[in-house]
């Protein structure tokens, strides 16, 4: 399971990158790697994988029922995955930052936002907001600096 963190975020039927429903965004400095990875994912059976948005990184959904195809393509493209999408986990310092981020998001109007799992991921099913929810976007904008340098990963 990919357990990296990305912003803007995800939700129950989406991910920020996991073999479950999810949604993700990689950092802008990985645009070239993200483009190669996106093409590889499409070439390996996950046709709906989008190209990254220049300067914004990568955002995508792993929809219900597509996890097996995503996992297969992800395994085939592992070596091309942008930094932070290879399942490296998080350091104790990054986990502490993600805990602070979760508390901040709760304080900014999403009281059900979960604490991160030990690998740094967040359970999208507990967030109570979709990736395009203005309240979630505003909270993440206000709190992302607290993440301790970890990417935000939200999965189902």
XYZ file of N, CA and C in Angstrom:
468
model
N 0.844 -1.181 0.000
C 0.000 0.000 0.000
C 0.882 1.235 0.000
N 0.606 2.141 -0.874
C 1.355 3.388 -0.897
C 0.899 4.225 0.278
N 1.831 4.748 1.009
C 1.450 5.510 2.190
C 2.179 6.833 2.254
N 2.096 7.592 1.230
C 2.726 8.900 1.217
C 1.678 9.955 1.478
N 2.130 11.146 1.632
C 1.198 12.216 1.890
C 1.237 13.231 0.777
N 0.083 13.740 0.460
C -0.050 14.671 -0.644
C -1.140 15.664 -0.328
N -1.060 16.829 -0.901
C -2.094 17.831 -0.758
C -2.538 18.206 -2.147
N -3.689 18.624 -2.316
C -4.756 18.945 -1.436
C -5.443 17.792 -0.713
N -5.995 16.840 -0.981
C -6.506 15.732 -0.196
C -7.533 14.869 -0.868
N -8.084 14.007 -0.003
C -8.949 12.973 -0.516
C -10.135 12.700 0.351
N -10.820 11.658 -0.012
C -12.024 11.339 0.727
C -12.419 9.889 0.566
N -13.504 9.529 1.191
C -13.914 8.129 1.277
C -13.894 7.376 -0.037
N -14.280 7.959 -1.107
C -14.239 7.229 -2.367
C -12.987 7.583 -3.136
N -12.066 8.208 -2.497
C -10.854 8.600 -3.163
C -9.662 8.391 -2.296
N -8.531 8.777 -2.838
C -7.334 8.695 -2.031
C -6.357 9.744 -2.383
N -5.552 9.918 -1.497
C -4.320 10.561 -1.834
C -3.445 9.362 -2.114
N -3.268 8.361 -2.383
C -2.669 7.219 -3.011
C -2.666 5.953 -2.176
N -3.575 5.088 -2.418
C -3.603 3.800 -1.732
C -4.345 2.810 -2.587
N -4.226 1.538 -2.269
C -4.908 0.546 -3.086
C -6.384 0.483 -2.744
N -6.881 1.526 -2.185
C -8.287 1.646 -1.831
C -8.800 2.915 -2.471
N -10.097 3.213 -2.345
C -10.578 4.463 -2.901
C -9.746 5.621 -2.369
N -9.205 6.464 -3.252
C -8.322 7.518 -2.786
C -8.054 8.626 -3.794
N -7.243 9.631 -3.376
C -6.896 10.778 -4.225
C -5.561 11.345 -3.812
N -4.736 11.844 -4.749
C -3.406 12.286 -4.342
C -2.880 13.460 -5.121
N -1.919 14.113 -4.527
C -1.202 15.174 -5.216
C 0.247 15.111 -4.799
N 1.124 15.036 -5.775
C 2.557 15.045 -5.514
C 3.058 16.475 -5.635
N 4.206 16.799 -5.042
C 4.717 18.159 -5.108
C 5.106 18.575 -6.520
N 5.043 19.880 -6.761
C 5.290 20.414 -8.097
C 6.690 20.121 -8.605
N 7.694 20.000 -7.730
C 9.051 19.757 -8.201
C 9.223 18.362 -8.778
N 8.203 17.553 -8.707
C 8.248 16.216 -9.275
C 7.459 16.122 -10.578
N 7.199 17.247 -11.246
C 6.354 17.229 -12.441
C 6.824 16.250 -13.509
N 8.114 16.235 -13.822
C 8.606 15.333 -14.869
C 8.431 13.879 -14.465
N 8.794 13.568 -13.232
C 8.633 12.198 -12.742
C 7.155 11.822 -12.705
N 6.315 12.759 -12.302
C 4.880 12.489 -12.225
C 4.299 12.228 -13.610
N 4.761 12.950 -14.617
C 4.282 12.742 -15.980
C 4.669 11.355 -16.482
N 5.909 10.950 -16.255
C 6.361 9.618 -16.666
C 5.582 8.533 -15.924
N 5.348 8.759 -14.650
C 4.597 7.800 -13.842
C 3.159 7.682 -14.349
N 2.528 8.811 -14.644
C 1.154 8.801 -15.142
C 1.054 8.014 -16.445
N 1.993 8.229 -17.352
C 1.974 7.498 -18.617
C 2.168 6.007 -18.379
N 3.076 5.660 -17.492
C 3.308 4.260 -17.164
C 2.043 3.618 -16.587
N 1.371 4.325 -15.704
C 0.139 3.790 -15.112
C -0.899 3.504 -16.196
N -1.040 4.419 -17.147
C -1.990 4.197 -18.242
C -1.544 3.028 -19.109
N -0.254 2.963 -19.397
C 0.276 1.882 -20.231
C 0.124 0.514 -19.580
N -0.016 0.505 -18.265
C -0.098 -0.756 -17.534
C -1.489 -1.046 -16.971
N -2.509 -0.509 -17.629
C -3.868 -0.917 -17.317
C -4.721 0.010 -16.485
N -4.181 1.160 -16.051
C -4.996 2.099 -15.285
C -5.225 3.332 -16.161
N -6.058 3.131 -17.199
C -6.253 4.124 -18.260
C -6.745 5.476 -17.765
N -7.448 5.503 -16.654
C -8.001 6.760 -16.162
C -7.007 7.596 -15.372
N -5.768 7.139 -15.260
C -4.773 7.899 -14.498
C -4.433 9.180 -15.259
N -4.639 10.363 -14.647
C -4.434 11.630 -15.358
C -2.979 12.100 -15.341
N -2.666 12.982 -16.270
C -1.370 13.656 -16.228
C -1.378 14.640 -15.063
N -0.195 14.949 -14.532
C -0.130 15.951 -13.467
C -0.466 17.329 -14.025
N -0.876 18.215 -13.157
C -1.120 19.602 -13.528
C 0.196 20.356 -13.356
N 0.722 20.989 -14.421
C 2.007 21.688 -14.301
C 2.021 22.659 -13.125
N 3.058 22.550 -12.322
C 3.218 23.425 -11.177
C 2.393 23.042 -9.962
N 1.494 22.091 -10.107
C 0.638 21.692 -8.994
C 0.820 20.245 -8.604
N 1.451 19.461 -9.429
C 1.653 18.067 -9.096
C 0.526 17.186 -9.591
N 0.290 16.115 -8.854
C -0.596 15.057 -9.294
C -1.793 14.913 -8.365
N -2.980 14.825 -8.975
C -4.212 14.560 -8.230
C -4.922 13.442 -8.958
N -5.372 12.444 -8.227
C -6.106 11.364 -8.871
C -6.984 10.637 -7.878
N -7.925 9.878 -8.414
C -8.830 9.073 -7.610
C -8.546 7.605 -7.867
N -8.685 6.821 -6.834
C -8.722 5.376 -7.001
C -10.144 5.011 -6.627
N -10.943 4.750 -7.617
C -12.366 4.553 -7.398
C -12.672 3.133 -6.935
N -13.795 2.965 -6.261
C -14.182 1.619 -5.838
C -14.219 0.676 -7.032
N -13.683 -0.504 -6.843
C -13.661 -1.499 -7.904
C -12.434 -1.446 -8.790
N -11.600 -0.425 -8.632
C -10.421 -0.315 -9.497
C -9.119 -0.604 -8.759
N -9.201 -0.999 -7.504
C -7.995 -1.188 -6.696
C -7.052 -2.231 -7.283
N -7.583 -3.334 -7.802
C -6.719 -4.388 -8.352
C -5.940 -3.872 -9.563
N -6.617 -3.135 -10.450
C -5.919 -2.563 -11.612
C -4.892 -1.538 -11.172
N -5.269 -0.724 -10.181
C -4.333 0.275 -9.675
C -3.099 -0.401 -9.087
N -3.296 -1.419 -8.266
C -2.176 -2.127 -7.639
C -1.249 -2.734 -8.683
N -1.836 -3.351 -9.712
C -1.038 -3.971 -10.772
C -0.200 -2.916 -11.494
N -0.841 -1.832 -11.900
C -0.121 -0.762 -12.600
C 0.909 -0.118 -11.680
N 0.540 0.102 -10.439
C 1.450 0.717 -9.478
C 2.701 -0.130 -9.274
N 2.528 -1.438 -9.193
C 3.683 -2.329 -9.039
C 4.582 -2.261 -10.270
N 3.975 -2.218 -11.451
C 4.758 -2.154 -12.689
C 5.506 -0.832 -12.816
N 4.968 0.218 -12.224
C 5.540 1.558 -12.375
C 6.290 2.038 -11.137
N 6.487 1.178 -10.179
C 7.097 1.559 -8.902
C 8.382 2.353 -9.085
N 9.253 1.907 -9.982
C 10.542 2.578 -10.165
C 10.408 3.978 -10.758
N 9.276 4.270 -11.377
C 9.049 5.597 -11.958
C 8.271 6.521 -11.023
N 7.792 5.988 -9.922
C 6.971 6.787 -9.009
C 7.754 7.994 -8.511
N 7.116 9.170 -8.501
C 7.782 10.358 -7.970
C 8.160 10.155 -6.513
N 9.128 10.918 -6.081
C 9.542 10.871 -4.681
C 8.318 11.017 -3.792
N 8.242 10.193 -2.776
C 7.122 10.261 -1.862
C 5.973 9.341 -2.212
N 6.030 8.664 -3.342
C 4.957 7.754 -3.733
C 5.444 6.313 -3.766
N 6.509 6.020 -3.092
C 7.069 4.670 -3.144
C 6.893 3.904 -1.850
N 6.082 4.395 -0.958
C 5.815 3.672 0.271
C 6.940 3.726 1.285
N 7.682 4.825 1.332
C 8.801 4.932 2.262
C 8.368 5.178 3.701
N 7.125 5.505 3.937
C 6.672 5.783 5.291
C 7.075 7.173 5.741
N 7.000 7.402 7.041
C 7.330 8.707 7.598
C 8.266 8.537 8.783
N 9.015 9.580 9.060
C 9.901 9.586 10.224
C 9.067 9.907 11.466
N 9.596 9.644 12.661
C 8.862 10.029 13.877
C 8.559 11.529 13.919
N 9.478 12.336 13.426
C 9.255 13.785 13.403
C 8.115 14.149 12.452
N 8.082 13.489 11.292
C 7.004 13.750 10.345
C 5.662 13.291 10.914
N 5.656 12.144 11.593
C 4.416 11.666 12.199
C 3.913 12.663 13.239
N 4.820 13.221 14.019
C 4.439 14.242 14.998
C 3.826 15.454 14.287
N 4.420 15.859 13.161
C 3.868 16.963 12.384
C 2.485 16.644 11.836
N 2.291 15.406 11.392
C 0.983 15.007 10.875
C -0.070 14.981 11.984
N 0.341 14.625 13.190
C -0.578 14.699 14.333
C -0.996 16.152 14.588
N -0.034 17.074 14.489
C -0.342 18.499 14.660
C -1.263 18.984 13.549
N -1.009 18.535 12.329
C -1.858 18.907 11.204
C -3.284 18.431 11.450
N -3.453 17.188 11.897
C -4.791 16.649 12.149
C -5.527 17.482 13.193
N -4.846 17.842 14.263
C -5.468 18.665 15.302
C -5.876 20.025 14.735
N -5.016 20.613 13.939
C -5.304 21.909 13.322
C -6.525 21.823 12.404
N -6.592 20.768 11.593
C -7.733 20.608 10.686
C -9.026 20.481 11.491
N -8.975 19.737 12.591
C -10.165 19.634 13.453
C -10.563 21.007 13.984
N -9.582 21.800 14.378
C -9.851 23.145 14.895
C -10.369 24.090 13.816
N -10.141 23.749 12.556
C -10.599 24.581 11.440
C -11.894 24.053 10.814
N -12.714 23.385 11.610
C -14.056 23.056 11.158
C -14.329 21.637 10.715
N -13.369 20.734 10.826
C -13.613 19.339 10.471
C -13.333 18.471 11.700
N -14.267 18.454 12.650
C -14.034 17.800 13.935
C -13.787 16.304 13.859
N -14.164 15.663 12.760
C -13.966 14.221 12.631
C -12.673 13.848 11.913
N -11.869 14.828 11.544
C -10.625 14.523 10.834
C -9.776 13.621 11.733
N -9.351 12.454 11.222
C -8.651 11.477 12.069
C -7.178 11.806 12.279
N -6.615 11.219 13.325
C -5.164 11.242 13.485
C -4.568 10.320 12.430
N -3.308 10.523 12.071
C -2.682 9.646 11.080
C -2.423 8.260 11.664
N -2.353 7.279 10.783
C -1.941 5.938 11.190
C -0.427 5.971 11.406
N 0.158 4.932 11.989
C 1.606 4.925 12.224
C 2.449 5.102 10.957
N 1.886 4.752 9.791
C 2.640 4.929 8.545
C 2.428 6.306 7.936
N 1.645 7.155 8.611
C 1.452 8.525 8.151
C 0.207 8.771 7.332
N -0.563 7.731 7.030
C -1.766 7.896 6.227
C -2.966 8.306 7.064
N -3.959 8.891 6.394
C -5.210 9.284 7.038
C -6.345 8.467 6.432
N -7.306 8.071 7.241
C -8.463 7.310 6.784
C -9.501 8.270 6.206
N -9.645 8.242 4.886
C -10.552 9.160 4.201
C -12.000 8.979 4.626
N -12.374 7.774 5.018
C -13.743 7.504 5.408
C -14.166 8.226 6.677
N -13.213 8.738 7.431
C -13.527 9.414 8.693
C -13.482 10.938 8.589
N -13.122 11.453 7.441
C -12.937 12.899 7.296
C -14.252 13.662 7.312
N -15.259 13.139 6.629
C -16.547 13.812 6.600
C -16.627 14.927 5.575
N -15.700 14.945 4.613
C -15.699 15.963 3.556
C -14.982 15.401 2.339
N -15.412 15.821 1.164
C -14.778 15.394 -0.073
C -13.602 16.276 -0.432
N -12.817 15.865 -1.429
C -11.614 16.608 -1.785
C -11.880 18.009 -2.308
N -13.075 18.262 -2.792
C -13.400 19.594 -3.301
C -14.199 20.425 -2.303
N -14.394 19.908 -1.111
C -15.138 20.632 -0.083
C -14.355 21.884 0.311
N -14.961 23.073 0.195
C -14.243 24.313 0.527
C -13.719 24.336 1.964
N -14.465 23.744 2.883
C -14.039 23.720 4.283
C -12.760 22.882 4.435
N -12.695 21.751 3.743
C -11.506 20.902 3.801
C -10.313 21.600 3.158
N -10.538 22.204 2.008
C -9.439 22.921 1.335
C -8.916 24.066 2.205
N -9.822 24.818 2.809
C -9.401 25.940 3.658
C -8.620 25.438 4.868
N -9.094 24.358 5.473
C -8.395 23.804 6.636
C -7.004 23.304 6.247
N -6.900 22.626 5.122
C -5.597 22.119 4.691
C -4.656 23.272 4.344
N -5.188 24.310 3.711
C -4.353 25.479 3.410
C -3.826 26.113 4.691
N -4.674 26.174 5.709
C -4.279 26.794 6.971
C -3.305 25.929 7.769
N -3.358 24.620 7.572
C -2.627 23.702 8.458
C -1.449 22.971 7.825
N -1.317 22.986 6.519
C -0.318 22.131 5.868
C 1.105 22.357 6.340
N 1.439 23.563 6.758
C 2.805 23.845 7.211
C 3.161 23.072 8.477
N 2.167 22.565 9.180
C 2.406 21.817 10.415
C 2.802 20.368 10.155
N 2.772 19.936 8.906
C 2.970 18.520 8.583
C 4.389 18.017 8.784
N 5.308 18.867 9.163
C 6.670 18.416 9.420
C 7.404 17.954 8.180
N 6.996 18.441 7.031
C 7.652 18.057 5.790
C 7.116 16.778 5.186
N 6.199 16.111 5.863
C 5.607 14.885 5.326
C 4.550 15.247 4.291
N 4.388 14.389 3.315
C 3.305 14.569 2.363
C 2.040 14.045 3.017
N 0.917 14.646 2.680
C -0.341 14.232 3.280
C -0.971 13.157 2.409
N -1.212 11.993 3.004
C -1.759 10.843 2.288
C -3.087 10.458 2.901
N -4.141 10.530 2.110
C -5.463 10.186 2.618
C -6.006 9.036 1.791
N -6.323 7.957 2.422
C -6.814 6.765 1.735
C -8.070 6.224 2.368
N -8.729 5.325 1.629
C -9.957 4.743 2.128
C -9.712 3.444 2.818
